mmCIF file of C-alpha atoms and ligand atoms in Angstrom:
data_model
loop_
_atom_site.group_PDB
_atom_site.id
_atom_site.type_symbol
_atom_site.label_atom_id
_atom_site.label_comp_id
_atom_site.label_asym_id
_atom_site.label_seq_id
_atom_site.Cartn_x
_atom_site.Cartn_y
_atom_site.Cartn_z
ATOM 1 C CA MET A 286 102.976 61.810 96.303
ATOM 2 C CA ASP A 287 102.377 58.865 94.993
ATOM 3 C CA LEU A 288 98.607 58.514 94.720
ATOM 4 C CA ASP A 289 97.827 56.311 91.635
ATOM 5 C CA HIS A 290 99.755 52.862 92.791
ATOM 6 C CA SER A 291 97.362 52.913 96.084
ATOM 7 C CA SER A 292 94.024 53.714 97.140
ATOM 8 C CA TRP A 293 94.895 54.271 100.988
ATOM 9 C CA MET A 294 96.869 56.628 99.987
ATOM 10 C CA TRP A 295 94.726 58.790 97.841
ATOM 11 C CA ASP A 296 92.059 58.433 100.912
ATOM 12 C CA GLY A 297 95.195 59.434 103.641
ATOM 13 C CA VAL A 298 95.699 62.556 101.493
ATOM 14 C CA TYR A 299 91.899 63.247 100.861
ATOM 15 C CA THR A 300 91.643 63.731 104.355
ATOM 16 C CA HIS A 301 94.246 66.283 104.411
ATOM 17 C CA LEU A 302 92.967 67.787 101.623
ATOM 18 C CA PHE A 303 89.624 68.135 104.046
ATOM 19 C CA GLY A 304 91.231 69.426 106.331
ATOM 20 C CA GLY A 305 92.956 71.981 104.025
ATOM 21 C CA ILE A 306 90.039 73.025 102.953
ATOM 22 C CA MET A 307 88.788 73.502 106.477
ATOM 23 C CA LEU A 308 91.380 75.804 107.604
ATOM 24 C CA THR A 309 90.688 78.117 104.430
ATOM 25 C CA ALA A 310 88.123 78.918 105.621
ATOM 26 C CA ALA A 311 90.122 80.065 109.071
ATOM 27 C CA LEU A 312 92.854 81.589 107.050
ATOM 28 C CA LEU A 313 90.305 84.093 105.258
ATOM 29 C CA GLY A 314 88.795 85.198 108.903
ATOM 30 C CA LEU A 315 92.492 85.365 109.878
ATOM 31 C CA SER A 316 93.528 87.945 106.740
ATOM 32 C CA THR A 317 90.020 89.978 107.370
ATOM 33 C CA SER A 318 91.296 90.993 111.075
ATOM 34 C CA TYR A 319 94.532 91.670 109.967
ATOM 35 C CA PHE A 320 94.851 94.675 111.853
ATOM 36 C CA GLY A 321 92.513 94.161 114.605
ATOM 37 C CA ALA A 322 93.303 91.695 117.484
ATOM 38 C CA ILE A 323 94.978 88.686 116.054
ATOM 39 C CA HIS A 324 95.778 85.607 117.873
ATOM 40 C CA VAL A 325 99.405 85.745 118.361
ATOM 41 C CA PRO A 326 100.686 82.220 120.357
ATOM 42 C CA SER A 327 102.542 83.502 123.211
ATOM 43 C CA LEU A 328 106.470 83.521 122.875
ATOM 44 C CA PRO A 329 107.863 80.090 124.043
ATOM 45 C CA PHE A 330 105.157 78.994 121.785
ATOM 46 C CA PHE A 331 107.318 79.516 118.869
ATOM 47 C CA LEU A 332 110.820 79.994 120.022
ATOM 48 C CA PRO A 333 112.041 76.348 121.402
ATOM 49 C CA ASP A 334 110.729 75.014 117.954
ATOM 50 C CA LEU A 335 113.786 76.685 116.386
ATOM 51 C CA GLY A 336 116.386 74.124 117.715
ATOM 52 C CA MET A 337 114.430 71.342 115.896
ATOM 53 C CA PHE A 338 115.023 72.672 112.503
ATOM 54 C CA HIS A 339 118.746 73.300 113.794
ATOM 55 C CA GLN A 340 120.985 71.494 111.209
ATOM 56 C CA LYS A 341 124.660 70.360 113.044
ATOM 57 C CA LYS A 342 127.503 70.674 111.049
ATOM 58 C CA SER A 343 130.212 68.199 112.884
ATOM 59 C CA GLY A 344 133.929 69.882 112.922
ATOM 60 C CA LYS A 345 135.019 73.302 112.477
ATOM 61 C CA LYS A 346 133.765 75.804 114.966
ATOM 62 C CA ARG A 347 130.258 77.018 114.070
ATOM 63 C CA ILE A 348 130.329 81.072 112.833
ATOM 64 C CA ARG A 349 127.697 82.710 114.388
ATOM 65 C CA VAL A 350 126.049 85.702 112.575
ATOM 66 C CA TYR A 351 123.484 88.412 114.029
ATOM 67 C CA MET A 352 121.529 90.346 111.945
ATOM 68 C CA ASP A 353 119.051 93.124 113.081
ATOM 69 C CA GLY A 354 115.833 95.298 112.285
ATOM 70 C CA CYS A 355 112.433 96.151 112.637
ATOM 71 C CA PHE A 356 110.609 93.604 110.111
ATOM 72 C CA ASP A 357 107.684 95.324 110.619
ATOM 73 C CA LEU A 358 104.759 94.238 108.386
ATOM 74 C CA MET A 359 107.202 91.795 107.084
ATOM 75 C CA HIS A 360 108.131 90.687 103.293
ATOM 76 C CA TYR A 361 109.791 88.866 101.385
ATOM 77 C CA GLY A 362 112.757 91.636 101.438
ATOM 78 C CA HIS A 363 113.107 91.198 105.100
ATOM 79 C CA ALA A 364 113.043 86.964 104.501
ATOM 80 C CA ASN A 365 115.686 87.675 101.543
ATOM 81 C CA ALA A 366 117.808 89.845 103.828
ATOM 82 C CA LEU A 367 117.915 87.278 106.288
ATOM 83 C CA ARG A 368 118.689 83.977 103.717
ATOM 84 C CA GLN A 369 121.296 86.055 103.059
ATOM 85 C CA ALA A 370 122.678 86.451 106.009
ATOM 86 C CA LYS A 371 122.518 82.843 107.099
ATOM 87 C CA ALA A 372 124.760 82.201 103.849
ATOM 88 C CA LEU A 373 127.291 84.002 105.981
ATOM 89 C CA GLY A 374 127.729 81.887 108.526
ATOM 90 C CA ASP A 375 126.548 78.937 110.235
ATOM 91 C CA GLU A 376 123.870 80.026 112.817
ATOM 92 C CA LEU A 377 121.925 83.016 112.636
ATOM 93 C CA VAL A 378 121.047 85.354 115.394
ATOM 94 C CA VAL A 379 117.947 87.754 114.881
ATOM 95 C CA GLY A 380 117.529 90.788 116.881
ATOM 96 C CA VAL A 381 113.981 92.326 116.355
ATOM 97 C CA VAL A 382 114.107 96.120 117.839
ATOM 98 C CA SER A 383 112.007 97.196 120.450
ATOM 99 C CA ASP A 384 109.000 99.073 119.954
ATOM 100 C CA GLU A 385 110.246 101.747 121.675
ATOM 101 C CA GLU A 386 113.928 102.221 119.727
ATOM 102 C CA ILE A 387 111.553 102.143 116.690
ATOM 103 C CA ILE A 388 109.148 104.768 117.693
ATOM 104 C CA ALA A 389 112.422 107.121 118.454
ATOM 105 C CA ASN A 390 114.558 106.370 114.865
ATOM 106 C CA LYS A 391 111.657 105.804 112.580
ATOM 107 C CA GLY A 392 108.288 106.086 113.931
ATOM 108 C CA PRO A 393 105.267 103.832 114.797
ATOM 109 C CA PRO A 394 105.688 100.499 114.119
ATOM 110 C CA VAL A 395 102.617 98.985 112.363
ATOM 111 C CA LEU A 396 103.113 95.501 114.155
ATOM 112 C CA SER A 397 103.356 94.810 117.661
ATOM 113 C CA MET A 398 107.123 93.169 119.074
ATOM 114 C CA GLU A 399 104.999 89.924 119.500
ATOM 115 C CA GLU A 400 103.917 89.776 115.854
ATOM 116 C CA ARG A 401 107.633 90.686 114.510
ATOM 117 C CA LEU A 402 108.898 88.048 116.774
ATOM 118 C CA ALA A 403 106.552 85.356 115.505
ATOM 119 C CA LEU A 404 107.112 86.651 112.302
ATOM 120 C CA VAL A 405 110.702 86.702 112.011
ATOM 121 C CA SER A 406 110.756 83.206 114.327
ATOM 122 C CA GLY A 407 108.692 81.618 111.385
ATOM 123 C CA LEU A 408 111.603 82.128 108.741
ATOM 124 C CA LYS A 409 113.507 78.888 107.998
ATOM 125 C CA TRP A 410 116.696 80.392 108.443
ATOM 126 C CA VAL A 411 116.773 81.627 111.388
ATOM 127 C CA ASP A 412 118.405 80.101 114.248
ATOM 128 C CA GLU A 413 117.468 82.193 117.116
ATOM 129 C CA VAL A 414 115.479 85.393 118.027
ATOM 130 C CA ILE A 415 116.795 88.407 120.583
ATOM 131 C CA ALA A 416 113.669 90.273 121.536
ATOM 132 C CA ASN A 417 113.705 93.788 121.750
ATOM 133 C CA ALA A 418 116.926 94.938 120.313
ATOM 134 C CA PRO A 419 118.432 97.980 120.074
ATOM 135 C CA TYR A 420 118.282 100.176 117.277
ATOM 136 C CA ALA A 421 121.751 100.820 116.909
ATOM 137 C CA ILE A 422 124.696 98.880 117.890
ATOM 138 C CA THR A 423 125.978 100.417 120.973
ATOM 139 C CA GLU A 424 129.515 99.327 122.389
ATOM 140 C CA GLU A 425 127.591 97.702 125.876
ATOM 141 C CA PHE A 426 124.970 95.830 123.179
ATOM 142 C CA MET A 427 128.467 94.475 120.880
ATOM 143 C CA HIS A 428 130.076 93.176 124.027
ATOM 144 C CA ARG A 429 126.994 91.108 125.020
ATOM 145 C CA LEU A 430 126.678 90.088 121.227
ATOM 146 C CA PHE A 431 130.471 88.938 121.430
ATOM 147 C CA ASN A 432 130.893 87.532 124.807
ATOM 148 C CA GLU A 433 127.276 86.356 126.046
ATOM 149 C CA HIS A 434 125.782 85.439 122.319
ATOM 150 C CA LYS A 435 128.995 84.125 120.731
ATOM 151 C CA ILE A 436 128.561 86.298 117.279
ATOM 152 C CA ASP A 437 131.185 86.332 115.274
ATOM 153 C CA TYR A 438 129.598 89.339 112.310
ATOM 154 C CA ILE A 439 127.398 91.693 112.653
ATOM 155 C CA ILE A 440 125.376 91.920 109.498
ATOM 156 C CA HIS A 441 123.079 94.354 107.472
ATOM 157 C CA GLY A 442 121.947 95.680 103.916
ATOM 158 C CA ASP A 443 123.540 97.722 101.866
ATOM 159 C CA ASP A 444 121.545 100.936 102.070
ATOM 160 C CA PRO A 445 122.734 103.179 104.871
ATOM 161 C CA CYS A 446 120.872 103.259 108.264
ATOM 162 C CA LEU A 447 121.945 106.599 110.112
ATOM 163 C CA LEU A 448 120.736 107.458 113.517
ATOM 164 C CA PRO A 449 118.581 110.391 114.114
ATOM 165 C CA ASP A 450 121.730 112.529 114.355
ATOM 166 C CA GLY A 451 123.440 111.709 110.760
ATOM 167 C CA THR A 452 125.740 108.341 112.658
ATOM 168 C CA ASP A 453 125.842 105.308 110.927
ATOM 169 C CA ALA A 454 123.998 102.616 113.653
ATOM 170 C CA TYR A 455 126.898 99.908 112.638
ATOM 171 C CA ALA A 456 129.928 102.181 112.842
ATOM 172 C CA LEU A 457 131.239 100.720 115.924
ATOM 173 C CA ALA A 458 130.942 97.067 114.431
ATOM 174 C CA LYS A 459 132.531 98.113 111.250
ATOM 175 C CA LYS A 460 135.460 99.696 113.380
ATOM 176 C CA ALA A 461 135.727 96.467 115.275
ATOM 177 C CA GLY A 462 136.237 94.627 111.657
ATOM 178 C CA ARG A 463 133.180 92.375 112.794
ATOM 179 C CA TYR A 464 130.578 93.783 110.310
ATOM 180 C CA LYS A 465 129.622 92.204 106.912
ATOM 181 C CA GLN A 466 127.121 93.685 104.449
ATOM 182 C CA ILE A 467 124.385 91.939 102.375
ATOM 183 C CA LYS A 468 122.617 93.092 99.225
ATOM 184 C CA ARG A 469 119.588 94.973 99.817
ATOM 185 C CA THR A 470 116.182 93.033 98.014
ATOM 186 C CA GLU A 471 114.860 95.960 95.369
ATOM 187 C CA GLY A 472 111.443 96.782 95.107
ATOM 188 C CA VAL A 473 109.943 96.085 98.097
ATOM 189 C CA SER A 474 109.787 97.853 101.751
ATOM 190 C CA SER A 475 107.555 98.755 104.626
ATOM 191 C CA THR A 476 106.730 101.952 103.278
ATOM 192 C CA ASP A 477 105.792 100.632 99.929
ATOM 193 C CA ILE A 478 103.212 98.231 101.690
ATOM 194 C CA VAL A 479 101.734 100.817 103.753
ATOM 195 C CA GLY A 480 101.494 102.634 100.403
ATOM 196 C CA ARG A 481 99.437 100.436 98.462
ATOM 197 C CA ILE A 482 97.426 99.550 101.759
ATOM 198 C CA LEU A 483 96.186 103.062 101.816
ATOM 199 C CA GLU A 484 95.969 103.029 97.755
ATOM 200 C CA SER A 485 93.835 99.674 98.411
ATOM 201 C CA SER A 486 91.431 101.782 101.235
ATOM 202 C CA LYS A 487 91.177 104.211 98.761
ATOM 203 C CA ASP A 488 89.993 102.325 96.033
ATOM 204 C CA MET A 489 87.248 100.436 98.572
ATOM 205 C CA LYS A 490 85.899 103.905 99.666
ATOM 206 C CA VAL A 491 85.537 104.713 95.640
ATOM 207 C CA LEU A 492 83.858 101.416 94.949
ATOM 208 C CA GLU A 493 81.670 101.738 97.675
ATOM 209 C CA GLY A 494 80.391 105.810 97.410
ATOM 210 C CA GLN A 495 79.686 104.152 93.450
ATOM 211 C CA GLU A 496 76.202 103.400 92.848
ATOM 212 C CA GLY A 497 75.078 99.962 92.926
ATOM 213 C CA SER A 498 79.025 98.996 93.305
ATOM 214 C CA SER A 499 80.134 96.673 95.711
ATOM 215 C CA PRO A 500 83.736 96.390 97.258
ATOM 216 C CA HIS A 501 83.440 92.516 96.086
ATOM 217 C CA GLY A 502 82.415 92.899 92.383
ATOM 218 C CA GLU A 503 83.741 91.390 89.511
ATOM 219 C CA PRO A 504 87.156 92.600 89.285
ATOM 220 C CA ASP A 505 87.637 95.161 87.153
ATOM 221 C CA GLU A 506 91.435 95.967 85.286
ATOM 222 C CA LYS A 507 90.903 99.647 85.319
ATOM 223 C CA SER A 508 90.951 100.001 89.190
ATOM 224 C CA HIS A 509 93.894 97.948 89.705
ATOM 225 C CA ALA A 510 95.561 100.388 87.627
ATOM 226 C CA LYS A 511 94.017 103.325 89.155
ATOM 227 C CA GLY A 512 94.950 101.916 92.575
ATOM 228 C CA GLY A 513 98.177 102.352 91.716
ATOM 229 C CA HIS A 514 99.346 99.597 94.347
ATOM 230 C CA ILE A 515 101.638 98.186 91.356
ATOM 231 C CA SER A 516 104.554 96.009 92.338
ATOM 232 C CA HIS A 517 108.283 96.675 91.011
ATOM 233 C CA PHE A 518 109.126 93.353 92.309
ATOM 234 C CA LEU A 519 110.357 91.282 89.153
ATOM 235 C CA PRO A 520 110.312 87.760 89.753
ATOM 236 C CA THR A 521 113.032 85.384 88.725
ATOM 237 C CA SER A 522 113.150 81.211 88.820
ATOM 238 C CA ARG A 523 116.768 82.030 90.700
ATOM 239 C CA ARG A 524 115.053 83.628 94.159
ATOM 240 C CA ILE A 525 111.921 80.842 93.817
ATOM 241 C CA VAL A 526 115.252 78.388 94.235
ATOM 242 C CA GLN A 527 116.626 80.430 96.467
ATOM 243 C CA PHE A 528 113.576 80.597 98.823
ATOM 244 C CA SER A 529 112.677 76.754 97.859
ATOM 245 C CA ASN A 530 113.484 73.523 100.199
ATOM 246 C CA GLY A 531 115.390 71.968 96.707
ATOM 247 C CA SER A 532 113.883 69.443 94.880
ATOM 248 C CA LYS A 533 113.203 67.101 97.864
ATOM 249 C CA GLY A 534 109.459 65.820 97.639
ATOM 250 C CA PRO A 535 107.505 64.106 100.096
ATOM 251 C CA GLY A 536 109.006 60.669 100.667
ATOM 252 C CA PRO A 537 106.904 57.495 99.704
ATOM 253 C CA ASN A 538 104.266 57.009 102.516
ATOM 254 C CA ALA A 539 104.784 60.824 103.204
ATOM 255 C CA ARG A 540 101.295 62.187 104.803
ATOM 256 C CA VAL A 541 100.782 65.129 102.447
ATOM 257 C CA VAL A 542 98.738 68.082 104.146
ATOM 258 C CA TYR A 543 97.069 70.493 101.517
ATOM 259 C CA ILE A 544 96.113 74.169 102.546
ATOM 260 C CA ASP A 545 95.792 76.785 100.479
ATOM 261 C CA GLY A 546 95.165 80.563 101.049
ATOM 262 C CA ALA A 547 95.507 84.438 99.542
ATOM 263 C CA PHE A 548 98.638 84.696 102.292
ATOM 264 C CA ASP A 549 98.049 88.261 101.347
ATOM 265 C CA LEU A 550 100.581 90.270 103.901
ATOM 266 C CA PHE A 551 101.895 87.738 105.580
ATOM 267 C CA HIS A 552 100.903 87.787 109.199
ATOM 268 C CA ALA A 553 101.424 86.007 112.400
ATOM 269 C CA GLY A 554 98.824 84.526 111.768
ATOM 270 C CA HIS A 555 99.406 82.901 108.555
ATOM 271 C CA VAL A 556 102.787 81.355 110.597
ATOM 272 C CA GLU A 557 100.394 79.719 113.417
ATOM 273 C CA ILE A 558 98.206 78.140 110.616
ATOM 274 C CA LEU A 559 100.712 76.888 108.382
ATOM 275 C CA LYS A 560 102.462 75.408 111.903
ATOM 276 C CA ASN A 561 99.362 73.697 113.220
ATOM 277 C CA ALA A 562 98.760 72.579 109.411
ATOM 278 C CA ARG A 563 102.119 70.833 109.084
ATOM 279 C CA GLN A 564 101.958 69.078 112.204
ATOM 280 C CA LEU A 565 98.702 66.848 110.817
ATOM 281 C CA GLY A 566 101.122 65.501 108.432
ATOM 282 C CA ASP A 567 104.921 65.106 107.195
ATOM 283 C CA PHE A 568 104.783 67.306 104.273
ATOM 284 C CA LEU A 569 103.127 70.563 103.651
ATOM 285 C CA LEU A 570 101.953 72.021 100.156
ATOM 286 C CA VAL A 571 100.745 75.342 100.277
ATOM 287 C CA GLY A 572 98.196 76.184 97.131
ATOM 288 C CA ILE A 573 98.326 80.396 96.844
ATOM 289 C CA HIS A 574 95.445 81.531 95.076
ATOM 290 C CA SER A 575 96.310 83.485 91.854
ATOM 291 C CA ASP A 576 95.346 87.308 91.530
ATOM 292 C CA GLN A 577 92.380 87.098 89.893
ATOM 293 C CA ILE A 578 90.686 84.535 92.664
ATOM 294 C CA VAL A 579 91.761 86.794 95.191
ATOM 295 C CA SER A 580 90.651 90.066 93.542
ATOM 296 C CA GLU A 581 86.931 87.928 92.898
ATOM 297 C CA GLN A 582 87.477 86.080 95.831
ATOM 298 C CA ARG A 583 88.078 89.505 98.677
ATOM 299 C CA GLY A 584 87.300 92.494 95.824
ATOM 300 C CA THR A 585 89.142 94.335 93.333
ATOM 301 C CA HIS A 586 91.750 96.388 95.320
ATOM 302 C CA TYR A 587 92.896 92.776 96.665
ATOM 303 C CA PRO A 588 95.750 90.945 96.818
ATOM 304 C CA LEU A 589 98.074 93.648 98.036
ATOM 305 C CA MET A 590 100.955 91.375 97.562
ATOM 306 C CA HIS A 591 101.189 89.962 94.244
ATOM 307 C CA LEU A 592 101.026 86.056 93.414
ATOM 308 C CA HIS A 593 104.775 85.840 92.920
ATOM 309 C CA GLU A 594 105.382 88.093 96.003
ATOM 310 C CA ARG A 595 103.422 86.215 98.503
ATOM 311 C CA SER A 596 104.640 83.014 97.158
ATOM 312 C CA LEU A 597 107.901 84.059 98.481
ATOM 313 C CA SER A 598 107.268 85.225 101.693
ATOM 314 C CA VAL A 599 105.247 81.436 102.262
ATOM 315 C CA LEU A 600 108.139 79.535 100.924
ATOM 316 C CA ALA A 601 110.345 81.578 103.482
ATOM 317 C CA CYS A 602 108.353 79.891 106.208
ATOM 318 C CA ARG A 603 110.020 77.039 108.151
ATOM 319 C CA TYR A 604 106.671 75.044 108.195
ATOM 320 C CA VAL A 605 106.338 75.282 104.573
ATOM 321 C CA ASP A 606 107.806 72.201 102.165
ATOM 322 C CA GLU A 607 106.308 73.251 98.833
ATOM 323 C CA VAL A 608 103.944 75.575 97.135
ATOM 324 C CA VAL A 609 101.345 75.775 94.227
ATOM 325 C CA ILE A 610 101.892 79.105 92.666
ATOM 326 C CA GLY A 611 98.472 79.952 91.178
ATOM 327 C CA ALA A 612 96.137 77.321 93.285
ATOM 328 C CA PRO A 613 92.587 76.842 91.847
ATOM 329 C CA TRP A 614 90.003 77.790 94.499
ATOM 330 C CA GLU A 615 88.126 74.392 94.002
ATOM 331 C CA VAL A 616 90.385 71.048 95.379
ATOM 332 C CA THR A 617 89.201 68.829 92.799
ATOM 333 C CA ARG A 618 90.269 65.261 92.963
ATOM 334 C CA ASP A 619 91.752 66.088 88.860
ATOM 335 C CA MET A 620 93.970 68.423 90.493
ATOM 336 C CA VAL A 621 94.885 66.433 93.585
ATOM 337 C CA CYS A 622 95.844 63.716 90.779
ATOM 338 C CA LEU A 623 97.753 66.799 88.752
ATOM 339 C CA LEU A 624 99.586 67.685 92.141
ATOM 340 C CA ALA A 625 100.944 63.750 92.781
HETATM 341 N N1 LIG B 784 116.016 94.723 104.198
HETATM 342 C C1 LIG B 784 116.331 94.244 102.586
HETATM 343 N N2 LIG B 784 115.531 94.504 101.753
HETATM 344 C C2 LIG B 784 114.564 95.258 101.909
HETATM 345 C C3 LIG B 784 114.004 95.614 103.069
HETATM 346 C C4 LIG B 784 115.398 95.501 103.905
HETATM 347 O O1 LIG B 784 117.534 93.755 102.601
HETATM 348 N N3 LIG B 784 113.972 95.623 100.993
HETATM 349 C C5 LIG B 784 116.890 94.597 105.297
HETATM 350 C C6 LIG B 784 117.744 95.717 105.806
HETATM 351 O O2 LIG B 784 119.072 95.891 104.879
HETATM 352 C C7 LIG B 784 117.740 95.796 106.810
HETATM 353 C C8 LIG B 784 116.853 94.144 107.233
HETATM 354 O O3 LIG B 784 116.303 94.062 106.139
HETATM 355 O O4 LIG B 784 119.246 94.642 107.394
HETATM 356 C C9 LIG B 784 116.123 94.773 108.813
HETATM 357 O O5 LIG B 784 115.272 95.636 107.863
HETATM 358 P P1 LIG B 784 114.277 97.183 108.699
HETATM 359 O O6 LIG B 784 115.055 97.210 109.617
HETATM 360 O O7 LIG B 784 113.221 96.210 108.874
HETATM 361 O O8 LIG B 784 114.199 98.026 107.806
HETATM 362 P P2 LIG B 784 113.950 98.665 106.597
HETATM 363 O O9 LIG B 784 115.534 99.058 106.055
HETATM 364 O O10 LIG B 784 113.806 100.302 106.275
HETATM 365 O O11 LIG B 784 113.483 98.035 106.003
HETATM 366 P P3 LIG B 784 111.930 98.221 105.242
HETATM 367 O O12 LIG B 784 111.552 100.006 105.037
HETATM 368 O O13 LIG B 784 111.323 97.554 104.465
HETATM 369 O O14 LIG B 784 110.977 98.305 106.949
#
């Protein structure tokens, strides 16, 4: 982002920054309706896009790998699983387990199939998505994967995945010698996130019950600690590098679009808005507000996911080129110069 040698470029960026501020307001609106009706574009809006990110490696046979999952309340642990799966082949096909199968095997999911599909399709490592996949790899589905989808390997995390009768959901794939494993990411799970949501709503009720206090009051260290939504995630520079798009910055004439927000509990509405923002220019820079800013703006019980967790979720999105980890609330001229 070469801003200082030409004023036209400053103007260009400023215009897009202004667009970014407008989008921030939309983002805040979306986040508050997280458990309400989120407008998720119909699937054809998402799925055909996947091909344009497809990188062709000429020559040798391309290895196609399959990973399935519920991907409920999708988090950076899921994204990291898919990142690792993609590294085991050339093309990653993801099966998103149907609502019925999740209900039968784990209990009802929080997000709908459409939302879960939108989230998975928005990840930069995903090439194809199969909706309504079965929870277990059955004989019939395994052959469909091999013959119809040309899958070479079926992949799952190194945690046991047992069916209600105690058998291994991947037993047939293992027997066929077509199973590979990736390392599960410690410190996050959908259950843990549901726990954080419940803790946070408990905090909110306590705050509302306190005389003269409002849920959007000043951040209070004690209430954060009381809330118990403490993350066990240890951010490392290696993980950030793994999720990043390398050191490639915007080209000399690139139109850089800036959008900022909390991006707490990354959801289908975030994918949609990031896609729209990216379409306004050539390079999308996303500012992730610090935990303190989110607390100040939304209340002490937020954010549910801390800064580094939120940054990884945003970085995993295919429409994002770069993130500012801990962006300020206000977009100033000085800040744009610093980013240049
Ligand atoms: N996964 C992972 N690390 C996590 C959570 C999930 O590597 N922290 C992997 C799983 O091993 C699986 C894939 O992500 O291969 C999809 O997981 P999913 O079916 O959505 O559910 P869970 O394994 O139950 O994970 P969670 O409880 O977080 O939903």
